[in-house]
mmCIF file of C-alpha atoms in Angstrom:
data_model
loop_
_atom_site.group_PDB
_atom_site.id
_atom_site.type_symbol
_atom_site.label_atom_id
_atom_site.label_comp_id
_atom_site.label_asym_id
_atom_site.label_seq_id
_atom_site.Cartn_x
_atom_site.Cartn_y
_atom_site.Cartn_z
ATOM 1 C CA UNK A 1 67.611 35.706 77.358
ATOM 2 C CA UNK A 2 69.681 32.824 78.272
ATOM 3 C CA UNK A 3 69.455 30.388 81.470
ATOM 4 C CA UNK A 4 71.769 27.672 83.036
ATOM 5 C CA UNK A 5 71.141 24.483 81.566
ATOM 6 C CA UNK A 6 69.339 22.417 84.380
ATOM 7 C CA UNK A 7 70.722 18.794 84.358
ATOM 8 C CA UNK A 8 67.779 16.336 84.982
ATOM 9 C CA UNK A 9 69.233 13.443 83.208
ATOM 10 C CA UNK A 10 66.857 10.474 84.308
ATOM 11 C CA UNK A 11 63.891 12.820 83.016
ATOM 12 C CA UNK A 12 65.759 13.000 79.617
ATOM 13 C CA UNK A 13 66.808 9.399 79.410
ATOM 14 C CA UNK A 14 63.107 8.151 80.205
ATOM 15 C CA UNK A 15 61.613 10.827 77.560
ATOM 16 C CA UNK A 16 64.237 10.111 74.998
ATOM 17 C CA UNK A 17 62.063 6.989 74.218
ATOM 18 C CA UNK A 18 58.966 7.917 74.540
ATOM 19 C CA UNK A 19 58.989 11.895 72.849
ATOM 20 C CA UNK A 20 58.797 13.293 69.354
ATOM 21 C CA UNK A 21 61.578 15.501 69.419
ATOM 22 C CA UNK A 22 61.745 16.807 65.695
ATOM 23 C CA UNK A 23 63.964 19.838 65.203
ATOM 24 C CA UNK A 24 67.452 20.190 65.258
ATOM 25 C CA UNK A 25 70.669 21.497 67.402
ATOM 26 C CA UNK A 26 71.521 24.192 69.366
ATOM 27 C CA UNK A 27 73.478 26.396 67.363
ATOM 28 C CA UNK A 28 73.281 29.577 69.098
ATOM 29 C CA UNK A 29 69.372 30.601 68.357
ATOM 30 C CA UNK A 30 67.118 30.890 70.949
ATOM 31 C CA UNK A 31 65.242 27.320 71.735
ATOM 32 C CA UNK A 32 61.817 27.146 71.626
ATOM 33 C CA UNK A 33 59.361 24.358 72.771
ATOM 34 C CA UNK A 34 56.164 22.829 70.944
ATOM 35 C CA UNK A 35 54.511 20.134 72.730
ATOM 36 C CA UNK A 36 51.205 18.622 71.428
ATOM 37 C CA UNK A 37 48.384 15.763 72.004
ATOM 38 C CA UNK A 38 50.092 13.627 69.558
ATOM 39 C CA UNK A 39 51.687 13.618 66.180
ATOM 40 C CA UNK A 40 49.343 11.986 63.960
ATOM 41 C CA UNK A 41 46.608 13.915 64.494
ATOM 42 C CA UNK A 42 46.174 16.342 61.150
ATOM 43 C CA UNK A 43 45.745 19.049 63.183
ATOM 44 C CA UNK A 44 48.584 18.843 65.125
ATOM 45 C CA UNK A 45 50.113 17.806 62.111
ATOM 46 C CA UNK A 46 49.422 21.680 60.994
ATOM 47 C CA UNK A 47 49.944 23.294 63.901
ATOM 48 C CA UNK A 48 54.187 21.732 64.412
ATOM 49 C CA UNK A 49 54.220 23.275 60.554
ATOM 50 C CA UNK A 50 52.887 26.856 61.054
ATOM 51 C CA UNK A 51 55.213 26.937 64.450
ATOM 52 C CA UNK A 52 58.161 25.666 62.163
ATOM 53 C CA UNK A 53 57.915 28.249 59.317
ATOM 54 C CA UNK A 54 57.387 31.157 61.764
ATOM 55 C CA UNK A 55 60.705 29.316 63.665
ATOM 56 C CA UNK A 56 62.599 29.830 60.419
ATOM 57 C CA UNK A 57 61.376 33.524 59.751
ATOM 58 C CA UNK A 58 61.927 34.344 63.247
ATOM 59 C CA UNK A 59 65.805 32.179 63.373
ATOM 60 C CA UNK A 60 64.371 30.005 66.264
ATOM 61 C CA UNK A 61 65.389 27.003 67.129
ATOM 62 C CA UNK A 62 62.038 24.993 67.602
ATOM 63 C CA UNK A 63 62.098 21.613 69.204
ATOM 64 C CA UNK A 64 58.668 20.017 69.187
ATOM 65 C CA UNK A 65 57.102 17.059 71.097
ATOM 66 C CA UNK A 66 54.221 15.085 71.390
ATOM 67 C CA UNK A 67 52.148 12.769 73.416
ATOM 68 C CA UNK A 68 51.674 8.748 72.436
ATOM 69 C CA UNK A 69 47.909 8.896 72.448
ATOM 70 C CA UNK A 70 45.087 11.669 72.908
ATOM 71 C CA UNK A 71 45.583 11.783 77.296
ATOM 72 C CA UNK A 72 48.762 11.029 77.600
ATOM 73 C CA UNK A 73 49.601 13.669 80.393
ATOM 74 C CA UNK A 74 53.342 11.592 81.190
ATOM 75 C CA UNK A 75 54.404 12.592 78.292
ATOM 76 C CA UNK A 76 53.135 15.980 78.095
ATOM 77 C CA UNK A 77 55.194 16.625 81.613
ATOM 78 C CA UNK A 78 58.428 14.652 80.909
ATOM 79 C CA UNK A 79 58.395 17.547 77.562
ATOM 80 C CA UNK A 80 58.047 19.960 79.544
ATOM 81 C CA UNK A 81 60.983 18.719 81.958
ATOM 82 C CA UNK A 82 63.340 18.121 78.840
ATOM 83 C CA UNK A 83 62.789 21.754 77.627
ATOM 84 C CA UNK A 84 64.076 23.281 81.487
ATOM 85 C CA UNK A 85 66.956 21.153 80.756
ATOM 86 C CA UNK A 86 67.777 22.328 77.750
ATOM 87 C CA UNK A 87 67.422 25.836 78.606
ATOM 88 C CA UNK A 88 64.344 26.987 76.775
ATOM 89 C CA UNK A 89 62.797 30.250 76.604
ATOM 90 C CA UNK A 90 59.713 29.290 76.257
ATOM 91 C CA UNK A 91 57.137 26.353 75.258
ATOM 92 C CA UNK A 92 53.508 26.394 73.251
ATOM 93 C CA UNK A 93 51.234 23.230 74.749
ATOM 94 C CA UNK A 94 48.565 21.693 74.108
ATOM 95 C CA UNK A 95 47.560 19.639 76.838
ATOM 96 C CA UNK A 96 46.712 16.650 77.279
ATOM 97 C CA UNK A 97 45.137 16.883 80.621
ATOM 98 C CA UNK A 98 44.633 20.557 81.440
ATOM 99 C CA UNK A 99 44.334 20.253 85.013
ATOM 100 C CA UNK A 100 47.195 17.886 85.497
ATOM 101 C CA UNK A 101 49.249 19.252 83.840
ATOM 102 C CA UNK A 102 49.472 21.681 85.444
ATOM 103 C CA UNK A 103 52.062 21.790 88.526
ATOM 104 C CA UNK A 104 54.858 20.996 85.062
ATOM 105 C CA UNK A 105 53.883 24.124 84.170
ATOM 106 C CA UNK A 106 54.295 26.306 87.012
ATOM 107 C CA UNK A 107 57.718 24.858 87.741
ATOM 108 C CA UNK A 108 58.828 25.805 84.296
ATOM 109 C CA UNK A 109 57.252 29.355 84.914
ATOM 110 C CA UNK A 110 59.628 29.485 88.328
ATOM 111 C CA UNK A 111 61.922 28.304 86.351
ATOM 112 C CA UNK A 112 61.931 31.802 83.704
ATOM 113 C CA UNK A 113 60.480 30.104 80.842
ATOM 114 C CA UNK A 114 57.246 31.865 79.115
ATOM 115 C CA UNK A 115 53.675 29.517 78.568
ATOM 116 C CA UNK A 116 51.455 29.821 75.976
ATOM 117 C CA UNK A 117 48.731 27.000 75.888
ATOM 118 C CA UNK A 118 47.510 26.343 71.908
ATOM 119 C CA UNK A 119 43.677 25.395 71.074
ATOM 120 C CA UNK A 120 42.958 23.751 74.306
ATOM 121 C CA UNK A 121 42.746 26.401 77.615
ATOM 122 C CA UNK A 122 44.386 25.151 81.234
ATOM 123 C CA UNK A 123 42.552 25.208 83.941
ATOM 124 C CA UNK A 124 43.084 27.251 85.656
ATOM 125 C CA UNK A 125 43.274 29.333 82.350
ATOM 126 C CA UNK A 126 45.791 32.018 84.030
ATOM 127 C CA UNK A 127 48.532 28.965 84.886
ATOM 128 C CA UNK A 128 49.566 29.666 80.891
ATOM 129 C CA UNK A 129 51.161 33.706 80.468
ATOM 130 C CA UNK A 130 48.349 33.977 77.184
ATOM 131 C CA UNK A 131 46.550 31.510 74.594
ATOM 132 C CA UNK A 132 45.806 31.420 71.108
ATOM 133 C CA UNK A 133 42.737 29.204 71.205
ATOM 134 C CA UNK A 134 39.515 28.423 68.851
ATOM 135 C CA UNK A 135 36.594 29.855 70.380
ATOM 136 C CA UNK A 136 35.910 25.932 71.596
ATOM 137 C CA UNK A 137 32.584 27.254 72.911
ATOM 138 C CA UNK A 138 30.895 29.387 70.086
ATOM 139 C CA UNK A 139 32.614 26.238 68.226
ATOM 140 C CA UNK A 140 30.435 24.219 69.296
ATOM 141 C CA UNK A 141 27.251 26.305 69.595
ATOM 142 C CA UNK A 142 27.269 27.059 65.248
ATOM 143 C CA UNK A 143 27.237 23.256 64.674
ATOM 144 C CA UNK A 144 24.759 23.533 67.468
ATOM 145 C CA UNK A 145 22.389 25.930 66.427
ATOM 146 C CA UNK A 146 22.171 24.611 62.626
ATOM 147 C CA UNK A 147 21.707 21.062 63.433
ATOM 148 C CA UNK A 148 18.556 22.416 65.276
ATOM 149 C CA UNK A 149 17.934 24.185 61.864
ATOM 150 C CA UNK A 150 18.508 21.365 60.198
ATOM 151 C CA UNK A 151 16.856 18.352 62.006
ATOM 152 C CA UNK A 152 14.695 20.118 64.393
ATOM 153 C CA UNK A 153 13.700 19.985 68.074
ATOM 154 C CA UNK A 154 12.666 16.401 67.611
ATOM 155 C CA UNK A 155 16.298 15.083 67.285
ATOM 156 C CA UNK A 156 17.228 12.197 69.072
ATOM 157 C CA UNK A 157 21.396 12.877 69.564
ATOM 158 C CA UNK A 158 24.115 11.233 70.417
ATOM 159 C CA UNK A 159 27.291 12.727 71.707
ATOM 160 C CA UNK A 160 30.812 11.376 71.249
ATOM 161 C CA UNK A 161 33.178 13.559 73.180
ATOM 162 C CA UNK A 162 36.467 13.773 73.782
ATOM 163 C CA UNK A 163 37.809 11.504 76.837
ATOM 164 C CA UNK A 164 36.126 11.274 80.536
ATOM 165 C CA UNK A 165 38.586 13.591 82.039
ATOM 166 C CA UNK A 166 36.271 17.039 81.440
ATOM 167 C CA UNK A 167 39.074 18.820 79.583
ATOM 168 C CA UNK A 168 38.198 22.410 78.623
ATOM 169 C CA UNK A 169 37.690 22.019 74.732
ATOM 170 C CA UNK A 170 35.784 18.825 75.470
ATOM 171 C CA UNK A 171 33.472 20.724 77.989
ATOM 172 C CA UNK A 172 33.332 24.033 76.316
ATOM 173 C CA UNK A 173 32.607 22.437 72.038
ATOM 174 C CA UNK A 174 29.754 19.902 74.287
ATOM 175 C CA UNK A 175 27.997 22.185 76.175
ATOM 176 C CA UNK A 176 28.528 24.895 72.983
ATOM 177 C CA UNK A 177 26.686 22.517 70.397
ATOM 178 C CA UNK A 178 23.959 21.892 73.922
ATOM 179 C CA UNK A 179 23.580 25.695 73.881
ATOM 180 C CA UNK A 180 22.798 26.175 69.935
ATOM 181 C CA UNK A 181 20.856 23.269 69.881
ATOM 182 C CA UNK A 182 18.427 24.881 72.879
ATOM 183 C CA UNK A 183 19.577 22.088 75.783
ATOM 184 C CA UNK A 184 19.841 23.264 79.473
ATOM 185 C CA UNK A 185 23.007 22.659 80.553
ATOM 186 C CA UNK A 186 22.866 22.215 83.696
ATOM 187 C CA UNK A 187 26.104 22.533 84.904
ATOM 188 C CA UNK A 188 27.668 24.557 81.913
ATOM 189 C CA UNK A 189 31.136 23.452 83.034
ATOM 190 C CA UNK A 190 30.574 19.401 83.025
ATOM 191 C CA UNK A 191 29.764 16.759 80.234
ATOM 192 C CA UNK A 192 26.611 14.323 81.450
ATOM 193 C CA UNK A 193 24.432 16.049 84.326
ATOM 194 C CA UNK A 194 21.665 17.268 81.508
ATOM 195 C CA UNK A 195 18.497 15.485 81.646
ATOM 196 C CA UNK A 196 16.661 16.662 78.244
ATOM 197 C CA UNK A 197 15.261 13.745 76.609
ATOM 198 C CA UNK A 198 16.580 14.424 73.708
ATOM 199 C CA UNK A 199 19.797 13.049 74.843
ATOM 200 C CA UNK A 200 20.510 9.414 73.223
ATOM 201 C CA UNK A 201 23.887 9.375 75.506
ATOM 202 C CA UNK A 202 27.649 9.553 75.825
ATOM 203 C CA UNK A 203 30.659 8.136 74.657
ATOM 204 C CA UNK A 204 34.314 8.866 73.934
ATOM 205 C CA UNK A 205 37.107 8.806 71.372
ATOM 206 C CA UNK A 206 39.883 9.499 72.159
ATOM 207 C CA UNK A 207 39.562 11.762 69.583
ATOM 208 C CA UNK A 208 40.153 9.200 66.727
ATOM 209 C CA UNK A 209 38.812 7.337 64.043
ATOM 210 C CA UNK A 210 38.883 3.953 66.419
ATOM 211 C CA UNK A 211 37.527 5.588 69.363
ATOM 212 C CA UNK A 212 34.462 7.412 66.830
ATOM 213 C CA UNK A 213 34.140 4.448 65.400
ATOM 214 C CA UNK A 214 33.606 2.305 68.784
ATOM 215 C CA UNK A 215 31.413 4.882 70.502
ATOM 216 C CA UNK A 216 28.799 5.293 67.782
ATOM 217 C CA UNK A 217 28.491 1.092 67.409
ATOM 218 C CA UNK A 218 28.068 1.520 71.224
ATOM 219 C CA UNK A 219 25.558 4.162 71.599
ATOM 220 C CA UNK A 220 23.319 2.516 68.084
ATOM 221 C CA UNK A 221 23.097 -0.471 70.326
ATOM 222 C CA UNK A 222 21.607 1.046 73.163
ATOM 223 C CA UNK A 223 19.733 3.031 71.176
ATOM 224 C CA UNK A 224 18.962 2.341 67.091
ATOM 225 C CA UNK A 225 16.711 5.595 66.567
ATOM 226 C CA UNK A 226 19.363 8.237 67.084
ATOM 227 C CA UNK A 227 18.985 10.358 64.632
ATOM 228 C CA UNK A 228 21.481 13.503 65.245
ATOM 229 C CA UNK A 229 25.353 12.780 66.164
ATOM 230 C CA UNK A 230 28.160 15.685 67.663
ATOM 231 C CA UNK A 231 31.257 14.375 66.908
ATOM 232 C CA UNK A 232 34.893 16.240 69.547
ATOM 233 C CA UNK A 233 36.160 16.162 65.810
ATOM 234 C CA UNK A 234 36.844 15.391 62.342
ATOM 235 C CA UNK A 235 38.412 11.985 62.941
ATOM 236 C CA UNK A 236 36.176 10.810 65.671
ATOM 237 C CA UNK A 237 33.977 11.600 63.034
ATOM 238 C CA UNK A 238 35.229 9.793 60.421
ATOM 239 C CA UNK A 239 34.939 6.553 62.598
ATOM 240 C CA UNK A 240 31.404 7.236 63.405
ATOM 241 C CA UNK A 241 30.214 7.735 60.149
ATOM 242 C CA UNK A 242 31.956 4.026 58.849
ATOM 243 C CA UNK A 243 29.782 3.008 61.807
ATOM 244 C CA UNK A 244 26.129 4.633 60.667
ATOM 245 C CA UNK A 245 27.206 3.552 57.068
ATOM 246 C CA UNK A 246 27.810 -0.524 58.119
ATOM 247 C CA UNK A 247 24.300 0.203 60.602
ATOM 248 C CA UNK A 248 22.875 1.302 57.167
ATOM 249 C CA UNK A 249 21.984 4.567 58.701
ATOM 250 C CA UNK A 250 24.458 7.256 56.894
ATOM 251 C CA UNK A 251 22.109 8.275 55.208
ATOM 252 C CA UNK A 252 19.195 9.116 57.556
ATOM 253 C CA UNK A 253 21.432 10.337 60.376
ATOM 254 C CA UNK A 254 22.852 13.925 60.844
ATOM 255 C CA UNK A 255 26.503 13.932 61.457
ATOM 256 C CA UNK A 256 28.122 17.794 62.935
ATOM 257 C CA UNK A 257 31.624 18.115 64.058
ATOM 258 C CA UNK A 258 34.775 20.698 64.838
ATOM 259 C CA UNK A 259 38.040 21.205 63.275
ATOM 260 C CA UNK A 260 37.809 22.075 59.849
ATOM 261 C CA UNK A 261 40.202 19.887 58.085
ATOM 262 C CA UNK A 262 40.976 19.465 54.362
ATOM 263 C CA UNK A 263 39.536 15.919 54.740
ATOM 264 C CA UNK A 264 36.594 17.390 57.268
ATOM 265 C CA UNK A 265 35.791 19.563 54.374
ATOM 266 C CA UNK A 266 35.816 17.342 51.620
ATOM 267 C CA UNK A 267 33.890 15.202 53.816
ATOM 268 C CA UNK A 268 30.951 18.052 53.830
ATOM 269 C CA UNK A 269 31.034 18.328 50.380
ATOM 270 C CA UNK A 270 30.509 14.708 50.406
ATOM 271 C CA UNK A 271 27.700 14.697 52.393
ATOM 272 C CA UNK A 272 29.831 12.533 54.983
ATOM 273 C CA UNK A 273 29.364 15.715 57.348
ATOM 274 C CA UNK A 274 26.377 17.852 57.412
ATOM 275 C CA UNK A 275 28.714 20.408 58.653
ATOM 276 C CA UNK A 276 31.609 21.613 60.626
ATOM 277 C CA UNK A 277 33.277 24.524 62.699
ATOM 278 C CA UNK A 278 36.838 24.860 60.920
ATOM 279 C CA UNK A 279 39.226 26.621 62.971
ATOM 280 C CA UNK A 280 42.872 27.871 61.956
ATOM 281 C CA UNK A 281 46.380 26.087 63.783
ATOM 282 C CA UNK A 282 48.806 27.588 61.203
ATOM 283 C CA UNK A 283 47.565 31.185 63.531
ATOM 284 C CA UNK A 284 47.818 29.746 66.478
ATOM 285 C CA UNK A 285 50.836 28.073 66.177
ATOM 286 C CA UNK A 286 52.686 30.995 64.077
ATOM 287 C CA UNK A 287 50.958 33.792 66.587
ATOM 288 C CA UNK A 288 52.362 31.571 70.226
ATOM 289 C CA UNK A 289 56.429 31.395 68.400
ATOM 290 C CA UNK A 290 56.249 35.173 67.334
ATOM 291 C CA UNK A 291 55.262 36.014 71.166
ATOM 292 C CA UNK A 292 57.870 33.620 72.479
ATOM 293 C CA UNK A 293 60.725 35.287 70.274
ATOM 294 C CA UNK A 294 59.361 38.540 71.604
ATOM 295 C CA UNK A 295 60.235 37.469 75.432
ATOM 296 C CA UNK A 296 63.362 36.571 74.225
ATOM 297 C CA UNK A 297 64.091 39.726 73.201
ATOM 298 C CA UNK A 298 62.209 41.799 75.756
ATOM 299 C CA UNK A 299 61.967 40.170 78.708
ATOM 300 C CA UNK A 300 58.276 40.804 78.334
ATOM 301 C CA UNK A 301 55.742 38.149 78.886
ATOM 302 C CA UNK A 302 53.221 37.191 76.706
ATOM 303 C CA UNK A 303 49.799 37.675 77.856
ATOM 304 C CA UNK A 304 45.868 38.005 76.187
ATOM 305 C CA UNK A 305 43.506 40.409 75.454
ATOM 306 C CA UNK A 306 42.568 43.046 78.530
ATOM 307 C CA UNK A 307 40.154 40.808 80.215
ATOM 308 C CA UNK A 308 39.865 38.225 78.154
ATOM 309 C CA UNK A 309 41.188 34.529 79.350
ATOM 310 C CA UNK A 310 42.335 33.849 75.559
ATOM 311 C CA UNK A 311 43.711 35.011 71.916
ATOM 312 C CA UNK A 312 40.797 33.963 69.885
ATOM 313 C CA UNK A 313 41.884 32.954 66.356
ATOM 314 C CA UNK A 314 38.570 32.991 65.020
ATOM 315 C CA UNK A 315 36.012 29.850 64.008
ATOM 316 C CA UNK A 316 33.581 30.086 60.963
ATOM 317 C CA UNK A 317 30.573 27.057 59.630
ATOM 318 C CA UNK A 318 31.611 25.271 56.893
ATOM 319 C CA UNK A 319 28.453 23.612 54.947
ATOM 320 C CA UNK A 320 26.534 23.332 52.040
ATOM 321 C CA UNK A 321 23.651 23.314 53.419
ATOM 322 C CA UNK A 322 22.504 26.571 54.981
ATOM 323 C CA UNK A 323 20.163 27.052 56.837
ATOM 324 C CA UNK A 324 18.260 30.278 58.448
ATOM 325 C CA UNK A 325 19.498 33.002 60.041
ATOM 326 C CA UNK A 326 22.769 30.477 60.503
ATOM 327 C CA UNK A 327 25.916 32.470 59.298
ATOM 328 C CA UNK A 328 27.637 29.806 57.480
ATOM 329 C CA UNK A 329 30.198 29.867 54.325
ATOM 330 C CA UNK A 330 30.587 27.194 52.184
ATOM 331 C CA UNK A 331 33.531 24.297 51.216
ATOM 332 C CA UNK A 332 34.526 26.843 48.666
ATOM 333 C CA UNK A 333 35.548 28.958 51.030
ATOM 334 C CA UNK A 334 36.282 26.132 53.425
ATOM 335 C CA UNK A 335 39.072 24.415 50.876
ATOM 336 C CA UNK A 336 40.499 27.636 50.618
ATOM 337 C CA UNK A 337 41.003 27.296 54.072
ATOM 338 C CA UNK A 338 41.608 24.423 55.129
ATOM 339 C CA UNK A 339 44.372 22.535 56.652
ATOM 340 C CA UNK A 340 45.950 18.868 56.697
#
């Protein structure tokens, strides 16, 4: 399905300075894009690897882009404009801002491109033609359920979230943890409106180790009695652990997270993380490439399973300290299925 190349020279000139376009030239193969939140987080590095492997199998010219940092919506908008100009068949995106990116998504769909969200749903979810993702609420619920069984109901709990923007993946994991732990979430679509006295506080991390360390330091200053820490992802957990270690609390505070990357699974094995929910970015990326390649051949746009707003690519609780009544696998399984 070839479409005319659109001239957006200004946008292209600007984007050349800020984007990480990584794949080769257009030699007649269909072009498909992959736009990730960043190009440094191991989760997105793995996602790019999975997309490239599948693109090679399918004879696709994959063009990859990334935001500068988690939360960088502007670079992702520019990446979409680049792909429209290149005549791409479609693209996959892990949105940095699941609401702010939607107008750019709508322009791309009006131009005939197929759009697939990976890992993080758009807001609204049907702004994408389809979504391949972890059930992020379930990922949070699993570590919350494990934490309640491990620590008990009298915990003092710190939440290390993603950004202040209330993006879908952040909200779903945070609220899933609360449900798993037995906390009344209030509005399930909003972080921070709960009044449970066990909640010590929330802070944001940008999904990075440095942010996790700073957020943990901030929360410990306000409440040295914290006994349980939920983190949005494993890089944030790694930073939180360093702050706990520096404060002499690494042995007394239980840390849980979501990701299932190889460094995170090793942290579970080493006892730094109590448990993590493992997700599968290679499967997300490969499925997305195949769906857009099929669209290029048949003109049939991708879609979600009937009655659902995303295709669940699976999640597994990983821990070496299993708790009664909580389904989990050990770090041997986690290592065999980890990424990054």
